[in-house]
PDB file of C-alpha atoms in Angstrom:
ATOM      1  CA  UNK A  25     121.422 157.224 279.460  1.00  0.00           C
ATOM      2  CA  UNK A  26     119.557 153.907 279.366  1.00  0.00           C
ATOM      3  CA  UNK A  27     119.053 154.074 283.137  1.00  0.00           C
ATOM      4  CA  UNK A  28     117.546 157.569 282.887  1.00  0.00           C
ATOM      5  CA  UNK A  29     115.223 156.386 280.116  1.00  0.00           C
ATOM      6  CA  UNK A  30     114.079 153.388 282.149  1.00  0.00           C
ATOM      7  CA  UNK A  31     113.436 155.570 285.205  1.00  0.00           C
ATOM      8  CA  UNK A  32     111.451 157.988 283.067  1.00  0.00           C
ATOM      9  CA  UNK A  33     109.284 155.195 281.670  1.00  0.00           C
ATOM     10  CA  UNK A  34     108.623 153.902 285.197  1.00  0.00           C
ATOM     11  CA  UNK A  35     107.507 157.370 286.346  1.00  0.00           C
ATOM     12  CA  UNK A  36     105.212 157.716 283.315  1.00  0.00           C
ATOM     13  CA  UNK A  37     103.584 154.344 284.062  1.00  0.00           C
ATOM     14  CA  UNK A  38     103.179 155.181 287.755  1.00  0.00           C
ATOM     15  CA  UNK A  39     101.703 158.556 286.838  1.00  0.00           C
ATOM     16  CA  UNK A  40      99.150 156.977 284.516  1.00  0.00           C
ATOM     17  CA  UNK A  41      98.164 154.462 287.197  1.00  0.00           C
ATOM     18  CA  UNK A  42      97.841 157.200 289.796  1.00  0.00           C
ATOM     19  CA  UNK A  43      95.640 159.341 287.549  1.00  0.00           C
ATOM     20  CA  UNK A  44      93.350 156.392 286.814  1.00  0.00           C
ATOM     21  CA  UNK A  45      93.072 155.330 290.463  1.00  0.00           C
ATOM     22  CA  UNK A  46      92.419 158.905 291.558  1.00  0.00           C
ATOM     23  CA  UNK A  47      89.738 159.352 288.940  1.00  0.00           C
ATOM     24  CA  UNK A  48      87.942 156.167 289.965  1.00  0.00           C
ATOM     25  CA  UNK A  49      88.115 156.965 293.676  1.00  0.00           C
ATOM     26  CA  UNK A  50      86.933 160.515 293.089  1.00  0.00           C
ATOM     27  CA  UNK A  51      84.117 159.463 290.749  1.00  0.00           C
ATOM     28  CA  UNK A  52      81.230 159.851 293.280  1.00  0.00           C
ATOM     29  CA  UNK A  53      82.376 163.395 294.038  1.00  0.00           C
ATOM     30  CA  UNK A  54      82.930 164.228 290.368  1.00  0.00           C
ATOM     31  CA  UNK A  55      79.418 163.108 289.485  1.00  0.00           C
ATOM     32  CA  UNK A  56      78.071 165.548 292.046  1.00  0.00           C
ATOM     33  CA  UNK A  57      79.977 168.343 290.309  1.00  0.00           C
ATOM     34  CA  UNK A  58      78.323 167.703 286.938  1.00  0.00           C
ATOM     35  CA  UNK A  59      74.670 168.548 286.341  1.00  0.00           C
ATOM     36  CA  UNK A  60      73.134 166.782 283.358  1.00  0.00           C
ATOM     37  CA  UNK A  61      70.201 168.046 281.309  1.00  0.00           C
ATOM     38  CA  UNK A  62      68.182 165.809 278.994  1.00  0.00           C
ATOM     39  CA  UNK A  63      67.758 167.380 275.562  1.00  0.00           C
ATOM     40  CA  UNK A  64      65.117 166.166 273.114  1.00  0.00           C
ATOM     41  CA  UNK A  65      64.432 167.452 269.601  1.00  0.00           C
ATOM     42  CA  UNK A  66      61.659 166.437 267.230  1.00  0.00           C
ATOM     43  CA  UNK A  67      61.150 167.621 263.645  1.00  0.00           C
ATOM     44  CA  UNK A  68      59.017 166.787 260.648  1.00  0.00           C
ATOM     45  CA  UNK A  69      61.146 164.407 258.599  1.00  0.00           C
ATOM     46  CA  UNK A  70      60.325 166.190 255.327  1.00  0.00           C
ATOM     47  CA  UNK A  71      61.590 169.524 256.641  1.00  0.00           C
ATOM     48  CA  UNK A  72      65.277 168.769 255.988  1.00  0.00           C
ATOM     49  CA  UNK A  73      67.500 167.259 253.318  1.00  0.00           C
ATOM     50  CA  UNK A  74      70.760 167.567 255.264  1.00  0.00           C
ATOM     51  CA  UNK A  75      71.541 166.797 258.921  1.00  0.00           C
ATOM     52  CA  UNK A  76      74.790 167.897 260.588  1.00  0.00           C
ATOM     53  CA  UNK A  77      75.553 166.758 264.146  1.00  0.00           C
ATOM     54  CA  UNK A  78      78.673 167.376 266.203  1.00  0.00           C
ATOM     55  CA  UNK A  79      79.295 166.303 269.798  1.00  0.00           C
ATOM     56  CA  UNK A  80      82.155 166.683 272.218  1.00  0.00           C
ATOM     57  CA  UNK A  81      82.088 163.532 274.300  1.00  0.00           C
ATOM     58  CA  UNK A  82      79.316 161.150 273.264  1.00  0.00           C
ATOM     59  CA  UNK A  83      78.670 157.838 271.554  1.00  0.00           C
ATOM     60  CA  UNK A  84      76.107 158.208 268.742  1.00  0.00           C
ATOM     61  CA  UNK A  85      73.472 155.666 267.652  1.00  0.00           C
ATOM     62  CA  UNK A  86      71.610 156.281 264.372  1.00  0.00           C
ATOM     63  CA  UNK A  87      68.539 154.122 263.691  1.00  0.00           C
ATOM     64  CA  UNK A  88      65.222 154.208 261.809  1.00  0.00           C
ATOM     65  CA  UNK A  89      62.392 156.227 263.265  1.00  0.00           C
ATOM     66  CA  UNK A  90      59.085 154.518 263.984  1.00  0.00           C
ATOM     67  CA  UNK A  91      57.166 157.494 262.571  1.00  0.00           C
ATOM     68  CA  UNK A  92      57.736 160.283 260.032  1.00  0.00           C
ATOM     69  CA  UNK A  93      59.618 162.427 262.541  1.00  0.00           C
ATOM     70  CA  UNK A  94      63.286 163.073 263.248  1.00  0.00           C
ATOM     71  CA  UNK A  95      64.076 162.397 266.924  1.00  0.00           C
ATOM     72  CA  UNK A  96      67.390 163.405 268.522  1.00  0.00           C
ATOM     73  CA  UNK A  97      67.967 162.834 272.254  1.00  0.00           C
ATOM     74  CA  UNK A  98      71.085 163.322 274.394  1.00  0.00           C
ATOM     75  CA  UNK A  99      72.439 164.699 277.669  1.00  0.00           C
ATOM     76  CA  UNK A 100      74.595 167.792 278.209  1.00  0.00           C
ATOM     77  CA  UNK A 101      76.415 168.970 281.303  1.00  0.00           C
ATOM     78  CA  UNK A 102      76.668 172.533 282.588  1.00  0.00           C
ATOM     79  CA  UNK A 103      79.955 173.137 280.770  1.00  0.00           C
ATOM     80  CA  UNK A 104      78.563 172.324 277.330  1.00  0.00           C
ATOM     81  CA  UNK A 105      76.830 174.680 274.916  1.00  0.00           C
ATOM     82  CA  UNK A 106      74.368 173.786 272.157  1.00  0.00           C
ATOM     83  CA  UNK A 107      74.376 175.704 268.874  1.00  0.00           C
ATOM     84  CA  UNK A 108      71.214 174.917 266.927  1.00  0.00           C
ATOM     85  CA  UNK A 109      70.248 175.866 263.380  1.00  0.00           C
ATOM     86  CA  UNK A 110      67.189 174.558 261.546  1.00  0.00           C
ATOM     87  CA  UNK A 111      66.891 176.729 258.479  1.00  0.00           C
ATOM     88  CA  UNK A 112      67.326 176.286 254.698  1.00  0.00           C
ATOM     89  CA  UNK A 113      66.599 172.550 254.722  1.00  0.00           C
ATOM     90  CA  UNK A 114      69.595 171.930 256.986  1.00  0.00           C
ATOM     91  CA  UNK A 115      69.344 170.772 260.589  1.00  0.00           C
ATOM     92  CA  UNK A 116      72.543 171.489 262.495  1.00  0.00           C
ATOM     93  CA  UNK A 117      73.190 170.650 266.150  1.00  0.00           C
ATOM     94  CA  UNK A 118      76.679 171.361 267.479  1.00  0.00           C
ATOM     95  CA  UNK A 119      77.581 170.681 271.114  1.00  0.00           C
ATOM     96  CA  UNK A 120      80.788 172.321 272.309  1.00  0.00           C
ATOM     97  CA  UNK A 121      82.562 172.101 275.653  1.00  0.00           C
ATOM     98  CA  UNK A 122      83.461 175.140 277.706  1.00  0.00           C
ATOM     99  CA  UNK A 123      87.000 173.859 278.231  1.00  0.00           C
ATOM    100  CA  UNK A 124      88.032 176.867 280.328  1.00  0.00           C
ATOM    101  CA  UNK A 125      85.528 175.930 283.035  1.00  0.00           C
ATOM    102  CA  UNK A 126      86.926 172.389 283.022  1.00  0.00           C
ATOM    103  CA  UNK A 127      90.466 173.749 283.349  1.00  0.00           C
ATOM    104  CA  UNK A 128      89.539 175.935 286.295  1.00  0.00           C
ATOM    105  CA  UNK A 129      88.397 172.854 288.219  1.00  0.00           C
ATOM    106  CA  UNK A 130      91.346 170.410 288.250  1.00  0.00           C
ATOM    107  CA  UNK A 131      89.182 167.609 289.706  1.00  0.00           C
ATOM    108  CA  UNK A 132      87.200 167.526 286.459  1.00  0.00           C
ATOM    109  CA  UNK A 133      90.369 166.711 284.528  1.00  0.00           C
ATOM    110  CA  UNK A 134      89.999 163.170 285.862  1.00  0.00           C
ATOM    111  CA  UNK A 135      86.317 162.807 285.092  1.00  0.00           C
ATOM    112  CA  UNK A 136      85.248 159.286 284.166  1.00  0.00           C
ATOM    113  CA  UNK A 137      81.549 160.172 283.924  1.00  0.00           C
ATOM    114  CA  UNK A 138      81.050 158.364 280.621  1.00  0.00           C
ATOM    115  CA  UNK A 139      81.587 155.084 282.479  1.00  0.00           C
ATOM    116  CA  UNK A 140      78.624 155.558 284.808  1.00  0.00           C
ATOM    117  CA  UNK A 141      76.412 158.088 282.974  1.00  0.00           C
ATOM    118  CA  UNK A 142      74.799 157.164 279.658  1.00  0.00           C
ATOM    119  CA  UNK A 143      75.901 159.972 277.338  1.00  0.00           C
ATOM    120  CA  UNK A 144      74.725 158.193 274.173  1.00  0.00           C
ATOM    121  CA  UNK A 145      73.123 160.370 271.517  1.00  0.00           C
ATOM    122  CA  UNK A 146      70.124 158.647 269.916  1.00  0.00           C
ATOM    123  CA  UNK A 147      69.218 159.744 266.387  1.00  0.00           C
ATOM    124  CA  UNK A 148      66.048 158.312 264.823  1.00  0.00           C
ATOM    125  CA  UNK A 149      65.509 159.076 261.133  1.00  0.00           C
ATOM    126  CA  UNK A 150      62.473 158.411 258.923  1.00  0.00           C
ATOM    127  CA  UNK A 151      62.845 156.831 255.488  1.00  0.00           C
ATOM    128  CA  UNK A 152      64.360 159.647 253.402  1.00  0.00           C
ATOM    129  CA  UNK A 153      67.515 160.280 251.361  1.00  0.00           C
ATOM    130  CA  UNK A 154      69.258 162.538 253.843  1.00  0.00           C
ATOM    131  CA  UNK A 155      72.776 163.869 253.603  1.00  0.00           C
ATOM    132  CA  UNK A 156      74.092 162.944 257.048  1.00  0.00           C
ATOM    133  CA  UNK A 157      77.226 164.234 258.743  1.00  0.00           C
ATOM    134  CA  UNK A 158      78.097 163.161 262.298  1.00  0.00           C
ATOM    135  CA  UNK A 159      81.209 163.944 264.350  1.00  0.00           C
ATOM    136  CA  UNK A 160      82.098 163.052 267.909  1.00  0.00           C
ATOM    137  CA  UNK A 161      85.378 163.263 269.780  1.00  0.00           C
ATOM    138  CA  UNK A 162      85.076 160.373 272.237  1.00  0.00           C
ATOM    139  CA  UNK A 163      82.684 157.534 271.545  1.00  0.00           C
ATOM    140  CA  UNK A 164      81.503 155.030 268.982  1.00  0.00           C
ATOM    141  CA  UNK A 165      79.205 155.826 266.067  1.00  0.00           C
ATOM    142  CA  UNK A 166      76.704 153.195 264.902  1.00  0.00           C
ATOM    143  CA  UNK A 167      74.410 153.409 261.885  1.00  0.00           C
ATOM    144  CA  UNK A 168      71.854 150.672 261.214  1.00  0.00           C
ATOM    145  CA  UNK A 169      69.024 149.817 258.809  1.00  0.00           C
ATOM    146  CA  UNK A 170      68.810 153.067 256.840  1.00  0.00           C
ATOM    147  CA  UNK A 171      68.815 154.303 253.243  1.00  0.00           C
ATOM    148  CA  UNK A 172      70.617 157.624 252.803  1.00  0.00           C
ATOM    149  CA  UNK A 173      72.006 159.851 250.094  1.00  0.00           C
ATOM    150  CA  UNK A 174      75.318 160.267 251.922  1.00  0.00           C
ATOM    151  CA  UNK A 175      76.819 159.526 255.322  1.00  0.00           C
ATOM    152  CA  UNK A 176      80.034 161.034 256.666  1.00  0.00           C
ATOM    153  CA  UNK A 177      80.787 159.662 260.145  1.00  0.00           C
ATOM    154  CA  UNK A 178      83.918 160.501 262.110  1.00  0.00           C
ATOM    155  CA  UNK A 179      85.109 159.900 265.672  1.00  0.00           C
ATOM    156  CA  UNK A 180      88.507 160.576 267.197  1.00  0.00           C
ATOM    157  CA  UNK A 181      88.290 157.785 269.780  1.00  0.00           C
ATOM    158  CA  UNK A 182      85.868 154.980 269.115  1.00  0.00           C
ATOM    159  CA  UNK A 183      84.488 152.412 266.712  1.00  0.00           C
ATOM    160  CA  UNK A 184      82.502 153.258 263.590  1.00  0.00           C
ATOM    161  CA  UNK A 185      79.941 150.541 262.825  1.00  0.00           C
ATOM    162  CA  UNK A 186      77.581 150.561 259.807  1.00  0.00           C
ATOM    163  CA  UNK A 187      75.158 147.699 259.070  1.00  0.00           C
ATOM    164  CA  UNK A 188      72.258 146.948 256.730  1.00  0.00           C
ATOM    165  CA  UNK A 189      72.556 150.311 255.032  1.00  0.00           C
ATOM    166  CA  UNK A 190      72.240 151.625 251.479  1.00  0.00           C
ATOM    167  CA  UNK A 191      73.974 154.940 250.800  1.00  0.00           C
ATOM    168  CA  UNK A 192      75.343 156.594 247.658  1.00  0.00           C
ATOM    169  CA  UNK A 193      78.399 158.135 249.297  1.00  0.00           C
ATOM    170  CA  UNK A 194      79.910 156.722 252.504  1.00  0.00           C
ATOM    171  CA  UNK A 195      82.898 158.120 254.416  1.00  0.00           C
ATOM    172  CA  UNK A 196      83.908 156.624 257.763  1.00  0.00           C
ATOM    173  CA  UNK A 197      86.848 157.699 259.910  1.00  0.00           C
ATOM    174  CA  UNK A 198      88.312 157.017 263.345  1.00  0.00           C
ATOM    175  CA  UNK A 199      91.591 158.049 264.930  1.00  0.00           C
ATOM    176  CA  UNK A 200      91.633 155.215 267.437  1.00  0.00           C
ATOM    177  CA  UNK A 201      89.087 152.545 266.712  1.00  0.00           C
ATOM    178  CA  UNK A 202      87.806 149.861 264.405  1.00  0.00           C
ATOM    179  CA  UNK A 203      85.878 150.625 261.219  1.00  0.00           C
ATOM    180  CA  UNK A 204      83.278 147.922 260.535  1.00  0.00           C
ATOM    181  CA  UNK A 205      80.791 147.433 257.694  1.00  0.00           C
ATOM    182  CA  UNK A 206      78.284 144.612 257.337  1.00  0.00           C
ATOM    183  CA  UNK A 207      75.754 144.326 254.510  1.00  0.00           C
ATOM    184  CA  UNK A 208      76.299 147.751 253.000  1.00  0.00           C
ATOM    185  CA  UNK A 209      75.541 148.899 249.432  1.00  0.00           C
ATOM    186  CA  UNK A 210      77.106 152.088 248.149  1.00  0.00           C
ATOM    187  CA  UNK A 211      78.602 153.857 245.146  1.00  0.00           C
ATOM    188  CA  UNK A 212      81.715 155.309 246.764  1.00  0.00           C
ATOM    189  CA  UNK A 213      83.202 154.155 250.083  1.00  0.00           C
ATOM    190  CA  UNK A 214      86.135 155.748 251.932  1.00  0.00           C
ATOM    191  CA  UNK A 215      87.350 154.165 255.178  1.00  0.00           C
ATOM    192  CA  UNK A 216      90.194 155.334 257.386  1.00  0.00           C
ATOM    193  CA  UNK A 217      91.539 154.798 260.890  1.00  0.00           C
ATOM    194  CA  UNK A 218      94.960 155.565 262.296  1.00  0.00           C
ATOM    195  CA  UNK A 219      94.993 152.865 264.959  1.00  0.00           C
ATOM    196  CA  UNK A 220      92.508 150.107 264.372  1.00  0.00           C
ATOM    197  CA  UNK A 221      91.189 147.307 262.223  1.00  0.00           C
ATOM    198  CA  UNK A 222      89.082 147.700 259.098  1.00  0.00           C
ATOM    199  CA  UNK A 223      86.578 144.936 258.428  1.00  0.00           C
ATOM    200  CA  UNK A 224      84.068 144.695 255.572  1.00  0.00           C
ATOM    201  CA  UNK A 225      81.479 141.925 255.250  1.00  0.00           C
ATOM    202  CA  UNK A 226      79.074 141.695 252.298  1.00  0.00           C
ATOM    203  CA  UNK A 227      80.071 145.094 250.928  1.00  0.00           C
ATOM    204  CA  UNK A 228      78.760 146.011 247.479  1.00  0.00           C
ATOM    205  CA  UNK A 229      80.298 149.210 246.114  1.00  0.00           C
ATOM    206  CA  UNK A 230      81.498 150.682 242.848  1.00  0.00           C
ATOM    207  CA  UNK A 231      84.714 151.913 244.471  1.00  0.00           C
ATOM    208  CA  UNK A 232      86.286 151.315 247.893  1.00  0.00           C
ATOM    209  CA  UNK A 233      89.334 153.029 249.367  1.00  0.00           C
ATOM    210  CA  UNK A 234      90.325 151.779 252.850  1.00  0.00           C
ATOM    211  CA  UNK A 235      93.425 152.749 254.815  1.00  0.00           C
ATOM    212  CA  UNK A 236      94.733 152.191 258.342  1.00  0.00           C
ATOM    213  CA  UNK A 237      98.159 153.000 259.708  1.00  0.00           C
ATOM    214  CA  UNK A 238      98.178 150.359 262.436  1.00  0.00           C
ATOM    215  CA  UNK A 239      95.864 147.393 262.080  1.00  0.00           C
ATOM    216  CA  UNK A 240      94.733 144.521 259.873  1.00  0.00           C
ATOM    217  CA  UNK A 241      92.263 144.780 257.000  1.00  0.00           C
ATOM    218  CA  UNK A 242      89.748 141.972 256.559  1.00  0.00           C
ATOM    219  CA  UNK A 243      87.004 141.613 253.984  1.00  0.00           C
ATOM    220  CA  UNK A 244      84.611 138.933 252.756  1.00  0.00           C
ATOM    221  CA  UNK A 245      81.778 138.924 250.261  1.00  0.00           C
ATOM    222  CA  UNK A 246      83.248 141.982 248.508  1.00  0.00           C
ATOM    223  CA  UNK A 247      81.616 143.055 245.236  1.00  0.00           C
ATOM    224  CA  UNK A 248      83.504 145.973 243.687  1.00  0.00           C
ATOM    225  CA  UNK A 249      85.173 147.011 240.433  1.00  0.00           C
ATOM    226  CA  UNK A 250      87.704 149.194 242.250  1.00  0.00           C
ATOM    227  CA  UNK A 251      88.774 147.884 245.666  1.00  0.00           C
ATOM    228  CA  UNK A 252      91.909 149.390 247.258  1.00  0.00           C
ATOM    229  CA  UNK A 253      93.196 148.671 250.755  1.00  0.00           C
ATOM    230  CA  UNK A 254      96.371 149.796 252.480  1.00  0.00           C
ATOM    231  CA  UNK A 255      97.875 149.396 255.961  1.00  0.00           C
ATOM    232  CA  UNK A 256     101.267 150.349 257.347  1.00  0.00           C
ATOM    233  CA  UNK A 257     101.348 147.624 259.967  1.00  0.00           C
ATOM    234  CA  UNK A 258      98.985 144.714 259.568  1.00  0.00           C
ATOM    235  CA  UNK A 259      97.816 141.700 257.642  1.00  0.00           C
ATOM    236  CA  UNK A 260      95.438 141.955 254.678  1.00  0.00           C
ATOM    237  CA  UNK A 261      92.904 139.176 254.165  1.00  0.00           C
ATOM    238  CA  UNK A 262      90.127 139.774 251.614  1.00  0.00           C
ATOM    239  CA  UNK A 263      87.688 137.705 249.562  1.00  0.00           C
ATOM    240  CA  UNK A 264      86.341 139.263 246.356  1.00  0.00           C
ATOM    241  CA  UNK A 265      83.433 138.053 244.239  1.00  0.00           C
ATOM    242  CA  UNK A 266      84.718 137.236 240.762  1.00  0.00           C
ATOM    243  CA  UNK A 267      87.594 135.459 239.020  1.00  0.00           C
ATOM    244  CA  UNK A 268      91.264 136.346 239.480  1.00  0.00           C
ATOM    245  CA  UNK A 269      91.798 136.230 235.706  1.00  0.00           C
ATOM    246  CA  UNK A 270      89.221 139.009 235.218  1.00  0.00           C
ATOM    247  CA  UNK A 271      90.878 141.459 237.656  1.00  0.00           C
ATOM    248  CA  UNK A 272      93.901 143.679 237.533  1.00  0.00           C
ATOM    249  CA  UNK A 273      95.545 142.931 240.888  1.00  0.00           C
ATOM    250  CA  UNK A 274      98.359 144.886 242.529  1.00  0.00           C
ATOM    251  CA  UNK A 275     100.087 143.557 245.661  1.00  0.00           C
ATOM    252  CA  UNK A 276     102.962 144.895 247.727  1.00  0.00           C
ATOM    253  CA  UNK A 277     104.394 144.039 251.151  1.00  0.00           C
ATOM    254  CA  UNK A 278     107.798 144.787 252.655  1.00  0.00           C
ATOM    255  CA  UNK A 279     107.714 142.121 255.357  1.00  0.00           C
ATOM    256  CA  UNK A 280     105.395 139.240 254.548  1.00  0.00           C
ATOM    257  CA  UNK A 281     104.245 136.950 251.785  1.00  0.00           C
ATOM    258  CA  UNK A 282     101.517 137.197 249.154  1.00  0.00           C
ATOM    259  CA  UNK A 283      99.040 134.460 248.300  1.00  0.00           C
ATOM    260  CA  UNK A 284      96.210 134.708 245.775  1.00  0.00           C
ATOM    261  CA  UNK A 285      93.718 131.851 245.713  1.00  0.00           C
ATOM    262  CA  UNK A 286      96.187 129.862 247.806  1.00  0.00           C
ATOM    263  CA  UNK A 287      99.095 130.229 245.349  1.00  0.00           C
ATOM    264  CA  UNK A 288     102.241 132.197 246.171  1.00  0.00           C
ATOM    265  CA  UNK A 289     102.801 135.494 244.371  1.00  0.00           C
ATOM    266  CA  UNK A 290     105.028 138.531 244.947  1.00  0.00           C
ATOM    267  CA  UNK A 291     105.083 142.318 244.760  1.00  0.00           C
ATOM    268  CA  UNK A 292     103.701 142.918 241.289  1.00  0.00           C
ATOM    269  CA  UNK A 293     100.723 143.886 239.152  1.00  0.00           C
ATOM    270  CA  UNK A 294      98.869 141.001 237.533  1.00  0.00           C
ATOM    271  CA  UNK A 295      96.534 141.060 234.507  1.00  0.00           C
ATOM    272  CA  UNK A 296      97.366 144.710 233.845  1.00  0.00           C
ATOM    273  CA  UNK A 297      95.086 144.848 230.790  1.00  0.00           C
ATOM    274  CA  UNK A 298      91.953 144.175 232.848  1.00  0.00           C
ATOM    275  CA  UNK A 299      89.676 146.939 234.133  1.00  0.00           C
ATOM    276  CA  UNK A 300      88.231 145.697 237.467  1.00  0.00           C
ATOM    277  CA  UNK A 301      90.908 146.453 240.027  1.00  0.00           C
ATOM    278  CA  UNK A 302      92.055 145.123 243.396  1.00  0.00           C
ATOM    279  CA  UNK A 303      94.970 146.694 245.255  1.00  0.00           C
ATOM    280  CA  UNK A 304      96.443 145.423 248.544  1.00  0.00           C
ATOM    281  CA  UNK A 305      99.450 147.176 250.086  1.00  0.00           C
ATOM    282  CA  UNK A 306     101.052 146.697 253.511  1.00  0.00           C
ATOM    283  CA  UNK A 307     104.467 147.487 254.945  1.00  0.00           C
ATOM    284  CA  UNK A 308     104.464 144.771 257.577  1.00  0.00           C
ATOM    285  CA  UNK A 309     102.181 141.781 257.085  1.00  0.00           C
ATOM    286  CA  UNK A 310     101.011 138.974 254.871  1.00  0.00           C
ATOM    287  CA  UNK A 311      98.551 139.478 252.019  1.00  0.00           C
ATOM    288  CA  UNK A 312      95.795 136.961 251.314  1.00  0.00           C
ATOM    289  CA  UNK A 313      93.416 137.547 248.389  1.00  0.00           C
ATOM    290  CA  UNK A 314      90.795 134.998 247.433  1.00  0.00           C
ATOM    291  CA  UNK A 315      88.338 135.194 244.565  1.00  0.00           C
ATOM    292  CA  UNK A 316      84.923 133.514 244.655  1.00  0.00           C
ATOM    293  CA  UNK A 317      83.325 132.960 241.253  1.00  0.00           C
TER     294      UNK A 317
END
């Protein structure tokens, strides 16, 4: 039985290598099979209060606009369809893939076009409290230097990166990628990734709920009255502004040790009568919590 399993694993590895090599060798031909069209949209920034964007296979960059207009630019291939709606104060752009056409051409199954063709979506927003929702299936999402009412960013394969941003409600998610925040101010923050690290630097938020199933959680310069982090497999290392004695602190790890301000603790809840709350839970990993007064 063990021999059969080993042989099966070998065939799986060889198959993966073969697919990758074939895709790379066939790349010049595959690029000829895909026709790209540049799409560009421009709107008066005051026309909308909510922006909903969904893409099939694109990284997304969200940055400030240099004027009072909304600018959205990206490429589509001949198998993708754009569904556009710009009514009732809501701008919605949804790009879907005609998967049946892909399936009918087996060579396109091995397409590595994102490596050589810039499929990045560029979103430029003027200074306004938009409700922003962005989804993409393969690619990173970055959001920089904006003030928003809400931002819900989700990618199935890629990093989510938010910096120098003020937003009332922030939700970030990735299935396979890191979630990163740097210099962010918010009321409510929800962070999740199934396979990746979560890192927060200089995060100021009323409440934070961060969870990853496979990866470490790191944080520094955290200012929050309700900060909860959980990972199934990974180390937790966070630094919170305040004094340990002023916080209710809950820690739990199955395989690892717990240290708070350098001293050894265990799986317990400390200062249970306090209101500000820090929770750190991991199944496999050490927990390090430091407080900076």
